[in-house]
Structures are given as C-alpha cells and as structure tokens.
Coordinates of C-alpha atoms and ligand atoms in Angstrom, one line a residue:
M76 CA 25.3 -56.9 -24.1
R77 CA 25.0 -53.4 -22.8
V78 CA 28.3 -51.6 -22.1
F79 CA 28.6 -49.3 -19.1
P80 CA 31.7 -47.2 -19.6
L81 CA 31.9 -46.3 -15.9
E82 CA 32.6 -50.0 -15.2
P83 CA 35.5 -50.9 -17.4
S84 CA 36.3 -54.6 -18.0
A85 CA 38.9 -56.4 -15.9
E86 CA 41.3 -56.1 -18.8
E87 CA 40.7 -52.4 -19.3
L88 CA 41.2 -51.8 -15.5
E89 CA 44.5 -53.6 -15.7
V90 CA 45.6 -51.5 -18.7
Q91 CA 44.5 -48.3 -17.0
T92 CA 46.2 -49.2 -13.8
R93 CA 49.4 -50.0 -15.5
A94 CA 49.3 -46.8 -17.5
V95 CA 48.9 -44.7 -14.3
A96 CA 51.6 -46.7 -12.5
D97 CA 54.0 -46.1 -15.4
F98 CA 53.2 -42.4 -15.5
V99 CA 53.7 -42.0 -11.8
L100 CA 56.9 -43.9 -11.7
S101 CA 58.3 -41.9 -14.6
Q102 CA 57.4 -38.7 -12.7
L103 CA 59.3 -39.9 -9.6
R104 CA 62.3 -41.2 -11.5
G105 CA 63.1 -37.8 -12.9
L106 CA 62.4 -35.9 -9.6
A107 CA 65.9 -35.1 -8.4
A108 CA 67.0 -33.9 -11.9
Q109 CA 64.0 -31.7 -12.4
P110 CA 64.3 -27.9 -11.9
S111 CA 63.4 -26.7 -8.5
F112 CA 60.7 -24.7 -10.1
D113 CA 59.4 -23.9 -13.6
T114 CA 56.5 -21.6 -14.0
E115 CA 57.7 -19.9 -17.1
D116 CA 54.8 -19.8 -19.7
A117 CA 52.6 -21.7 -17.3
E118 CA 49.7 -19.5 -18.4
A119 CA 49.6 -21.3 -21.8
V120 CA 49.4 -24.7 -20.1
Q121 CA 46.9 -23.4 -17.6
A122 CA 44.7 -21.8 -20.3
A123 CA 44.3 -25.2 -22.1
F124 CA 42.6 -26.6 -19.0
D125 CA 40.0 -23.8 -19.0
E126 CA 37.5 -25.8 -21.1
P127 CA 33.9 -26.8 -21.3
P128 CA 32.6 -30.1 -19.8
P129 CA 33.4 -33.0 -22.1
E130 CA 30.6 -34.6 -24.1
Q131 CA 33.1 -37.1 -25.6
P132 CA 35.4 -39.5 -23.8
T133 CA 39.1 -39.1 -24.1
P134 CA 41.5 -42.1 -23.9
L135 CA 43.5 -42.3 -20.6
P136 CA 47.0 -42.0 -22.3
A137 CA 46.0 -38.7 -23.9
L138 CA 44.8 -37.4 -20.5
L139 CA 48.0 -38.4 -18.8
A140 CA 50.0 -36.8 -21.6
R141 CA 48.1 -33.6 -20.9
L142 CA 48.9 -33.8 -17.2
A143 CA 52.6 -34.1 -17.7
P144 CA 53.2 -30.4 -18.6
A145 CA 50.7 -29.2 -16.0
I146 CA 52.8 -31.0 -13.4
A147 CA 56.0 -29.7 -14.8
K148 CA 54.9 -26.1 -14.8
S149 CA 55.0 -25.6 -11.1
Y150 CA 57.1 -25.2 -8.0
N151 CA 58.7 -28.7 -7.5
T152 CA 57.3 -29.2 -4.0
A153 CA 58.1 -32.9 -4.2
G154 CA 61.8 -32.4 -5.1
P155 CA 64.9 -32.2 -2.9
G156 CA 65.5 -28.5 -3.8
Y157 CA 62.3 -27.3 -2.3
L158 CA 63.3 -25.3 0.8
A159 CA 60.6 -22.7 0.7
Y160 CA 57.6 -22.2 3.1
I161 CA 57.2 -25.6 4.8
P162 CA 58.1 -28.6 2.6
G163 CA 57.4 -32.2 3.3
G164 CA 58.0 -34.0 0.1
G165 CA 55.2 -36.6 -0.1
V166 CA 56.2 -40.1 0.9
Y167 CA 55.1 -42.5 -1.8
A168 CA 53.5 -45.0 0.5
A169 CA 50.8 -42.5 1.2
A170 CA 49.9 -42.3 -2.5
L171 CA 49.6 -46.1 -2.5
A172 CA 47.3 -45.8 0.5
D173 CA 45.1 -43.2 -1.2
F174 CA 44.9 -45.4 -4.2
V175 CA 43.7 -48.3 -2.2
A176 CA 41.3 -46.2 -0.1
C177 CA 39.7 -44.6 -3.1
A178 CA 39.5 -47.9 -5.1
V179 CA 37.8 -49.9 -2.3
N180 CA 35.7 -46.8 -1.4
R181 CA 34.5 -48.0 2.0
Y182 CA 32.7 -45.6 4.3
V183 CA 34.5 -44.6 7.5
G184 CA 32.3 -41.7 8.7
V185 CA 30.4 -44.0 11.0
A186 CA 32.3 -46.8 12.7
Q187 CA 29.7 -49.5 12.1
A188 CA 30.0 -49.2 8.3
A189 CA 33.6 -50.4 8.3
P190 CA 34.7 -51.2 11.8
A191 CA 38.2 -52.5 11.2
L192 CA 39.0 -49.6 8.7
A193 CA 37.7 -47.1 11.2
Q194 CA 39.9 -48.8 13.8
I195 CA 43.0 -48.4 11.5
E196 CA 42.3 -44.6 11.5
E197 CA 41.6 -44.5 15.2
T198 CA 44.8 -46.4 16.0
A199 CA 47.0 -44.3 13.7
T200 CA 45.5 -41.1 15.2
S201 CA 46.1 -42.3 18.7
W202 CA 49.7 -43.0 17.8
L203 CA 50.0 -39.3 17.2
G204 CA 48.7 -38.5 20.6
R205 CA 51.2 -41.0 22.1
L206 CA 54.0 -39.5 20.2
M207 CA 53.2 -36.1 21.6
G208 CA 53.0 -37.5 25.1
L209 CA 49.3 -37.1 25.6
P210 CA 47.5 -39.3 28.2
A211 CA 45.1 -42.2 27.4
G212 CA 41.9 -40.1 27.5
A213 CA 43.1 -37.9 24.6
R214 CA 41.4 -38.2 21.2
G215 CA 42.3 -37.0 17.8
I216 CA 40.8 -36.3 14.4
L217 CA 42.4 -36.2 11.0
T218 CA 41.7 -33.2 8.8
S219 CA 42.8 -31.9 5.5
G220 CA 45.5 -29.7 7.1
G221 CA 46.6 -27.4 9.9
S222 CA 44.1 -24.7 9.1
L223 CA 41.1 -27.0 9.5
S224 CA 42.6 -28.5 12.7
T225 CA 43.0 -25.1 14.1
L226 CA 39.4 -24.2 13.3
A227 CA 38.2 -27.3 15.1
A228 CA 40.5 -26.5 18.0
V229 CA 39.2 -23.0 18.4
V230 CA 35.6 -24.2 18.2
T231 CA 36.3 -26.9 20.7
A232 CA 38.0 -24.6 23.2
R233 CA 35.3 -22.0 22.7
H234 CA 32.6 -24.5 23.5
A235 CA 34.5 -25.9 26.5
R236 CA 35.4 -22.6 28.0
L237 CA 32.7 -20.1 26.9
G238 CA 29.6 -22.0 26.1
E239 CA 27.1 -20.6 23.6
D240 CA 27.4 -16.9 24.3
F241 CA 31.0 -16.1 23.4
Q242 CA 31.2 -12.7 21.8
D243 CA 33.2 -11.3 24.8
G244 CA 35.7 -14.1 24.6
V245 CA 39.4 -13.2 24.0
L246 CA 42.2 -15.3 22.5
Y247 CA 45.9 -14.8 22.6
F248 CA 48.8 -15.6 20.3
S249 CA 52.0 -14.0 19.2
E250 CA 52.7 -11.7 16.3
E251 CA 54.7 -14.6 14.8
T252 CA 51.7 -17.0 14.9
H253 CA 50.5 -18.4 11.6
Y254 CA 47.6 -16.5 10.0
C255 CA 45.4 -19.6 10.2
V256 CA 44.9 -18.8 13.9
P257 CA 43.2 -15.4 13.5
K258 CA 41.4 -16.8 10.5
A259 CA 40.1 -19.7 12.5
A260 CA 39.0 -17.3 15.3
R261 CA 37.0 -15.2 12.8
L262 CA 35.4 -18.3 11.2
A263 CA 34.5 -19.5 14.7
G264 CA 32.6 -16.3 15.2
F265 CA 34.9 -14.0 17.2
P266 CA 35.0 -10.4 16.3
R267 CA 38.5 -9.0 15.6
R268 CA 38.3 -7.0 18.9
G269 CA 38.7 -10.4 20.7
L270 CA 42.0 -11.3 19.0
R271 CA 45.3 -10.3 20.7
A272 CA 48.5 -10.7 18.7
L273 CA 51.2 -10.2 21.4
P274 CA 54.8 -9.0 20.9
T275 CA 57.7 -11.5 21.0
D276 CA 61.1 -11.6 22.6
S277 CA 64.4 -11.4 20.8
R278 CA 64.1 -15.0 19.6
L279 CA 60.6 -14.3 18.3
R280 CA 58.8 -16.2 21.1
L281 CA 55.7 -15.3 22.9
E282 CA 56.5 -13.6 26.2
P283 CA 54.7 -15.1 29.2
A284 CA 54.7 -11.8 31.1
A285 CA 53.1 -10.0 28.2
L286 CA 50.5 -12.8 28.0
D287 CA 49.8 -12.5 31.7
A288 CA 49.4 -8.7 31.5
A289 CA 47.1 -8.9 28.5
I290 CA 44.9 -11.4 30.2
R291 CA 44.7 -9.3 33.4
E292 CA 43.9 -6.2 31.4
D293 CA 41.1 -7.9 29.5
R294 CA 39.7 -9.4 32.7
A295 CA 39.7 -5.9 34.3
H296 CA 37.5 -4.7 31.4
G297 CA 35.0 -7.5 31.9
R298 CA 36.1 -9.6 28.9
R299 CA 36.5 -13.3 29.0
P300 CA 40.0 -14.6 28.1
F301 CA 39.7 -18.3 27.2
L302 CA 42.4 -19.5 24.8
V303 CA 46.1 -19.0 24.2
V304 CA 47.7 -20.5 21.1
A305 CA 51.4 -21.3 21.6
N306 CA 53.8 -21.8 18.7
V307 CA 55.7 -25.0 18.5
G308 CA 57.7 -23.9 15.5
T309 CA 56.7 -20.8 13.8
T310 CA 56.6 -20.7 10.0
N311 CA 58.9 -17.7 9.8
T312 CA 61.8 -19.0 11.9
G313 CA 60.8 -22.2 13.7
A314 CA 60.5 -20.3 17.0
I315 CA 59.2 -22.4 19.9
D316 CA 57.2 -20.4 22.5
P317 CA 58.1 -21.2 26.1
L318 CA 55.4 -23.7 26.8
P319 CA 55.9 -24.4 30.5
Q320 CA 55.7 -20.8 31.4
I321 CA 52.8 -20.2 29.0
L322 CA 51.0 -23.2 30.6
A323 CA 51.6 -21.8 34.0
V324 CA 50.1 -18.4 33.1
A325 CA 47.2 -20.0 31.3
R326 CA 46.4 -22.4 34.1
A327 CA 46.4 -19.5 36.6
H328 CA 43.7 -17.8 34.6
G329 CA 41.8 -20.9 33.5
L330 CA 42.6 -20.7 29.8
W331 CA 42.7 -23.5 27.2
V332 CA 46.2 -23.9 25.7
H333 CA 46.4 -24.9 22.1
A334 CA 49.8 -25.8 20.6
D335 CA 50.2 -24.9 16.9
A336 CA 52.7 -27.7 16.2
A337 CA 51.7 -28.0 12.6
Y338 CA 55.3 -27.6 11.5
G339 CA 57.3 -28.4 14.6
G340 CA 55.4 -31.1 16.5
F341 CA 57.0 -34.2 14.9
F342 CA 60.5 -33.0 15.9
R343 CA 59.5 -34.5 19.3
L344 CA 60.4 -37.8 17.7
A345 CA 64.0 -36.8 17.0
P346 CA 66.7 -37.4 19.7
G347 CA 66.4 -34.7 22.3
G348 CA 63.0 -33.8 20.9
E349 CA 61.1 -34.2 24.2
D350 CA 63.3 -31.6 25.8
L351 CA 63.1 -29.3 22.8
L352 CA 59.3 -29.4 22.9
R353 CA 58.9 -29.6 26.7
G354 CA 55.4 -28.8 27.7
I355 CA 53.6 -29.9 24.5
E356 CA 52.4 -33.0 26.4
A357 CA 50.6 -30.8 28.9
C358 CA 48.6 -28.7 26.3
D359 CA 44.9 -29.0 26.0
S360 CA 45.0 -29.5 22.2
I361 CA 47.7 -29.8 19.5
T362 CA 47.6 -29.1 15.7
L363 CA 49.9 -31.4 13.8
D364 CA 50.5 -31.6 10.1
P365 CA 51.6 -35.0 8.9
H366 CA 52.0 -33.4 5.5
K367 CA 54.8 -31.4 6.9
G368 CA 56.9 -33.3 9.6
L369 CA 55.8 -36.8 8.6
F370 CA 56.6 -36.0 5.0
L371 CA 53.2 -37.1 3.7
P372 CA 51.6 -35.6 0.6
Y373 CA 49.5 -32.5 1.1
G374 CA 46.1 -33.1 2.6
L375 CA 46.7 -34.5 6.0
G376 CA 46.4 -32.6 9.2
A377 CA 45.5 -33.7 12.7
L378 CA 44.0 -32.2 15.8
L379 CA 44.7 -33.9 19.2
V380 CA 42.6 -33.0 22.2
R381 CA 43.7 -33.9 25.7
D382 CA 40.1 -34.3 27.0
G383 CA 38.7 -36.4 24.2
D384 CA 35.2 -35.9 25.4
A385 CA 35.5 -32.2 24.5
L386 CA 35.5 -33.1 20.8
A387 CA 32.3 -35.1 21.0
S388 CA 30.7 -32.4 23.2
V389 CA 30.9 -29.8 20.5
H390 CA 30.6 -31.9 17.4
R391 CA 28.0 -34.6 18.2
E392 CA 24.6 -34.4 16.5
G393 CA 22.1 -37.0 15.6
A394 CA 19.3 -37.7 13.1
S395 CA 16.8 -40.5 12.6
Y396 CA 18.2 -41.5 9.1
V397 CA 21.4 -42.6 10.7
Q398 CA 19.7 -44.6 13.5
D399 CA 20.8 -47.9 11.9
V400 CA 24.5 -47.1 12.2
T401 CA 24.5 -45.2 15.4
R402 CA 22.6 -47.6 17.6
S403 CA 25.7 -49.0 19.3
G404 CA 26.5 -45.6 20.7
A405 CA 30.1 -45.9 19.6
L406 CA 31.6 -42.6 18.6
G407 CA 32.4 -42.4 14.9
F408 CA 34.6 -39.7 13.2
A409 CA 31.5 -37.7 12.4
D410 CA 30.7 -37.4 16.1
V411 CA 34.0 -35.8 16.9
S412 CA 34.8 -33.7 13.8
P413 CA 33.0 -31.3 11.5
E414 CA 32.8 -33.8 8.6
L415 CA 30.4 -36.7 7.8
S416 CA 31.2 -38.2 4.5
R417 CA 34.9 -38.0 3.6
D418 CA 37.9 -40.0 2.3
F419 CA 39.5 -42.8 4.3
R420 CA 42.4 -40.6 5.2
G421 CA 43.6 -42.7 8.1
L422 CA 45.2 -45.2 5.6
R423 CA 47.6 -42.6 4.3
L424 CA 48.9 -42.2 7.8
W425 CA 48.8 -45.8 8.9
L426 CA 50.4 -47.4 5.8
P427 CA 53.6 -45.3 5.6
L428 CA 54.1 -45.6 9.4
M429 CA 53.6 -49.4 9.3
L430 CA 55.6 -49.9 6.1
H431 CA 58.6 -47.9 7.1
G432 CA 58.5 -47.9 10.9
L433 CA 59.1 -44.9 13.2
P434 CA 62.9 -45.1 13.1
A435 CA 62.9 -44.2 9.4
F436 CA 61.0 -40.9 10.3
R437 CA 63.2 -40.2 13.3
E438 CA 66.3 -40.5 11.2
Q439 CA 64.9 -38.0 8.7
L440 CA 63.9 -35.5 11.4
Q441 CA 67.3 -35.7 13.0
E442 CA 69.0 -35.1 9.6
K443 CA 66.8 -32.0 8.9
L444 CA 67.8 -30.4 12.3
A445 CA 71.4 -31.1 11.6
L446 CA 71.3 -29.7 8.0
A447 CA 69.6 -26.5 9.3
R448 CA 72.3 -26.1 11.9
W449 CA 75.0 -26.7 9.2
A450 CA 73.5 -24.1 6.9
H451 CA 73.2 -21.6 9.7
A452 CA 76.9 -22.1 10.6
E453 CA 78.0 -21.7 7.0
L454 CA 76.0 -18.5 6.4
A455 CA 77.0 -17.1 9.8
S456 CA 80.7 -17.6 8.9
D457 CA 80.2 -15.5 5.8
G458 CA 80.4 -11.8 6.3
H459 CA 77.7 -11.1 3.7
F460 CA 74.9 -12.4 5.9
E461 CA 73.1 -11.4 9.1
L462 CA 71.5 -14.5 10.7
L463 CA 68.3 -13.7 12.6
D464 CA 68.5 -16.5 15.1
E465 CA 70.1 -19.9 15.8
P466 CA 67.7 -22.4 14.3
Q467 CA 65.3 -23.6 17.0
L468 CA 64.2 -26.3 14.6
S469 CA 65.0 -26.6 10.8
V470 CA 64.4 -23.1 9.6
V471 CA 67.3 -20.7 8.9
A472 CA 66.3 -17.0 8.6
F473 CA 68.7 -14.4 7.4
R474 CA 69.2 -11.2 5.4
L475 CA 72.1 -9.5 3.6
R476 CA 74.5 -7.8 5.9
A477 CA 74.1 -4.2 4.7
P478 CA 72.4 -1.0 5.8
A479 CA 68.7 -1.6 6.3
E480 CA 67.6 0.1 3.1
A481 CA 70.1 -1.7 1.0
A482 CA 69.4 -5.1 2.6
D483 CA 65.7 -4.7 2.1
R484 CA 66.2 -3.6 -1.5
L485 CA 68.7 -6.3 -2.5
G486 CA 67.1 -9.2 -0.6
P487 CA 64.4 -9.9 -3.2
E488 CA 67.1 -9.8 -5.9
L489 CA 69.2 -12.3 -4.0
L490 CA 66.2 -14.6 -3.7
E491 CA 65.5 -14.3 -7.4
R492 CA 69.1 -15.0 -8.4
V493 CA 69.4 -18.0 -6.2
N494 CA 66.1 -19.5 -7.3
A495 CA 66.9 -18.7 -11.0
R496 CA 69.6 -21.4 -10.8
R497 CA 66.7 -23.8 -10.4
R498 CA 68.6 -26.1 -8.1
V499 CA 66.8 -24.9 -4.9
F500 CA 63.7 -22.9 -4.3
L501 CA 63.7 -20.5 -1.3
S502 CA 61.0 -18.1 0.0
S503 CA 61.1 -14.9 1.9
T504 CA 59.2 -13.2 4.7
R505 CA 59.2 -10.0 6.8
I506 CA 60.4 -10.1 10.4
H507 CA 59.8 -7.0 12.5
G508 CA 58.9 -5.2 9.3
R509 CA 62.2 -6.1 7.6
Y510 CA 62.8 -8.4 4.6
A511 CA 64.2 -11.8 5.4
L512 CA 65.1 -14.9 3.4
R513 CA 64.6 -18.3 4.8
I514 CA 65.7 -21.9 4.2
C515 CA 63.4 -24.5 5.6
V516 CA 64.8 -28.0 5.5
L517 CA 62.0 -30.5 5.9
S518 CA 61.6 -32.7 2.8
F519 CA 62.6 -36.3 3.2
R520 CA 64.3 -36.0 -0.2
T521 CA 66.5 -33.1 0.9
H522 CA 70.0 -34.2 2.0
E523 CA 73.4 -32.6 2.5
E524 CA 74.2 -32.1 -1.2
R525 CA 71.2 -30.0 -1.9
V526 CA 71.6 -27.8 1.2
R527 CA 75.2 -27.3 0.2
D528 CA 73.9 -26.1 -3.2
A529 CA 71.7 -23.6 -1.5
V530 CA 74.5 -22.2 0.7
L531 CA 76.9 -22.0 -2.2
A532 CA 74.4 -20.2 -4.4
L533 CA 73.6 -17.8 -1.6
R534 CA 77.3 -17.0 -1.0
Q535 CA 78.1 -16.5 -4.7
E536 CA 75.1 -14.3 -5.4
A537 CA 75.5 -12.3 -2.2
R538 CA 79.1 -11.6 -3.2
A539 CA 77.9 -10.6 -6.7
L540 CA 75.4 -8.2 -5.1
L541 CA 77.5 -6.7 -2.3
G542 CA 80.9 -7.0 -3.9
Ligands
PLP215 C1 53.0 -23.2 11.9 C2 51.9 -23.5 11.0 N1 50.7 -23.5 11.4 C3 49.6 -23.8 10.6 C4 49.8 -23.9 9.3 C5 48.6 -24.1 8.4 O1 48.6 -25.4 7.9 P1 47.9 -25.9 6.6 O2 48.7 -25.2 5.5 O3 48.1 -27.4 6.6 O4 46.5 -25.5 6.6 C6 51.1 -23.8 8.7 C7 51.3 -24.0 7.3 O5 52.4 -23.8 6.8 C8 52.2 -23.6 9.6 O6 53.5 -23.5 9.2

C-alpha cells in the first residue's frame, strides 16, 4: 500500500495530538514561575532557526524540543508579570478553538460554504456590537488586530464621506493617538498633509474646542474634513477622549467618528463601564481588540460599524467564478471585509465567551481597574515618584520625582533594574517629550500579588537610585 505522509494514520494522529497536548500543558504549568522575560543569548537560539528548507522529515518530538527554547527566549507575554505595552494573556479556550478550526478546516469566507459556522462568527461579532451599545443595524468584522481594523475603518469612512476623489480629505486625532491611525490613513491613500494630530489637555485627552477650530480652519481653506478618531483608552496612559463633546463637534460638521477602543473598549463590561465610556455607543465605528481586553491570544481584532451597509458598500466585489456560492445574495465576510480566504477566527471569540460566560470576563476587567488604582495610590504615596494622571482605565504612568534632566536620565535605569528582577516586565514611553514608565494591568493572569511585586520593586529601586 502506498503511504502518504501528509495523511498520518489514525494511530499516528493520536500520538501526535497527545504529544502536542503534553507539550502545551507543560508550557502552561510552568508559566507563573517562569521569568517575566528572558532574551539573554536569544541570538544563538534564533540563529539555529535560520536554515534551508528541509528535504528530510523530522520527528515531532524533536521539533517540539526545538520549540521549547525558542519560546523560553522571549518576553513572557502570557505570564502574570507582563505589565508592558498592552497585555492580554491569551485565554486557553481560544487555543482550543483555533485547534478545532484549523483541524476541521471549513471555509467561512462565503456564508454558503459553512452556513452554521459563519453564523457562529456572525453571532459572536454581533455580541461585540451589543456590548458596545450599538443598534441592530450595526455590523462587524473580525480582523487580525487593531491596526487592520483601523485601516478598514478609515477606508469605510473615506468611502462613505468622500467618495472616490479624496485627496483633499482631512482626518483628526490627538497627539496621544496610536500610530496605527496615521499609518492606516497613509495606507488608505491620504497624503500626510491631510493628517491632523491635535494637542491634548492636562489629562492627555483630545480637546473638542481644538478639534472644532481645526475643522473650521481646514474648511476655510477648501479642504474636506471627514473623520475624527477618538481614543477610548490611549496606549500611553489609558486616556479617554471626551466622546460626547467630540461627537457634538463632529456631527455639527458632518464628520465620521471612529473610536479607537482597541485597548479600552471592553472596560464597558465592568461595573460603571457604560458611564466611563459614555458616547462609544453613538460612534460611527469602533476598533476593539479581543486580544487585549478579552484576554484572547494575539491575532484577533474587530471593527464594528454602526451603519452595517457602509461596510458592504466599500468592500463588495463579485466575479463569475464565485457565482455558485453567491447566488443567494446573502452577505459573507468577504463582502464586508478586505479578506476572502482566511481562518475561521470567529471560533476563537465564540468558544471562550460560551465556555466561561461574560461574568468571568467582567470580573477580570473590574479587578484590573482596581489593581491599577491600587498601584497608583501606592506610588503616589511614595515621595520618589511623580504620577502623571489618575488611571482612567488600567494604565499607571509615572516618572521619578527629580529635576527633569535627572528624571529622564535615571528613568531608563529604573526600568532596567526593575525588569532585571524578572518578576515583572514594564515598558516606557515619552509623554510631552519626557521619559515616563508605565504599568499596564490587563492580563487575566495578573492578580494582586504580582502588582505588589511591581510596586515593591519600583520603590526599592527608586530609593537606590535617588537615595
Ligand atoms: C489604543 C490602541 N490602538 C490600536 C492598537 C493597535 O492594535 P494591534 O496591535 O492589534 O494592531 C493598539 C495596540 O497596542 C492600541 O493600544
């Protein structure tokens, strides 16, 4: 009998599956005890993977054995000590969902090819719209992350507000806005002269009056303002732009309002969240990152659009070779998003939500807000630190309390010393040109003990640096 190695026997499949399951479980078991980062001598491990294509097969155990050090030599983004950038952790149920989705490999790009699976994704995406308070006519798409959602948002708003000739279009955002916004604008075909990064107030929020003035100025010069991107949780400090006022200015001038809620949006689920994020429900579109605030593994973003038809209007195309699967006229994901063939990513949203239920997520989000407030209070009570704002969400930004030159010079050293303990991993930024450190509490694996470790390390190392 001929043997086709790409189709292992049932017994081999079982052995392989168990080997991978054992490997993954051993990775997870050690997670809390692993260092918060370990990239020392990573180059040697990296170099071993720079290799020619394999002409010979390699047994799976040997391949898994090679992966172990590659995983270890990294920032431990899945662990409880990861407080840098924007964490999430990676809820395990999503890995199970991906495993199922890849193994059964059904096609969800067109609804007719797997109607019930497409419905699972449609339903899970519509839950996101409901959680953000969007009305029934809203529609969403799942993307690989916030950057791609933002690109689809800018293109959708461009099409809805400017049509095909858009070089004189102008879009507005704050200086604190994530760089994926200007990047999306450039990818969407806007020259830099059409991008306005506006100054912020003392809490690093977009100022509606400055927005209004900028729009008027552009109008007076014959340009076409069409879009404002409001922050619902900036990466630097978690600042939330004043949505109701921004909406009022934008409405008065006929602009599309997009909320970058990649980091902050899911806090609407926490107690008091609707007040905190007041106005998000009235935006024209929203970027959300389930791989941040829903704690899923990297690779899942979402774009929600209030007028669902706007998505189809810009994305829909047709061709004769898909006539068999498009006859019904029902919109598939390919009709409302840039992609055609892609993974069945809806399952990695649906399965964790169904398996754990929303309260499990709400509880986590509430805990993260409380931990950030606690860390803020602790650092604020220590004379060695200058806190840059009350946490608006779950980010605490601060610097050493010292003359500007010394604080900026010693800040990186403080970061290095704290991270060198390998219990937590923090990152830094610049705010108004000055160095700042930040703690972002968002992983579902981060609890009080680890935030205490971060605060303790900061206090001890700051004392050592400042005396
Ligand atoms: C506020 C905000 N917007 C957008 C993004 C971009 O999202 P992604 O990294 O998923 O492309 C990020 C990423 O950290 C973010 O924090």
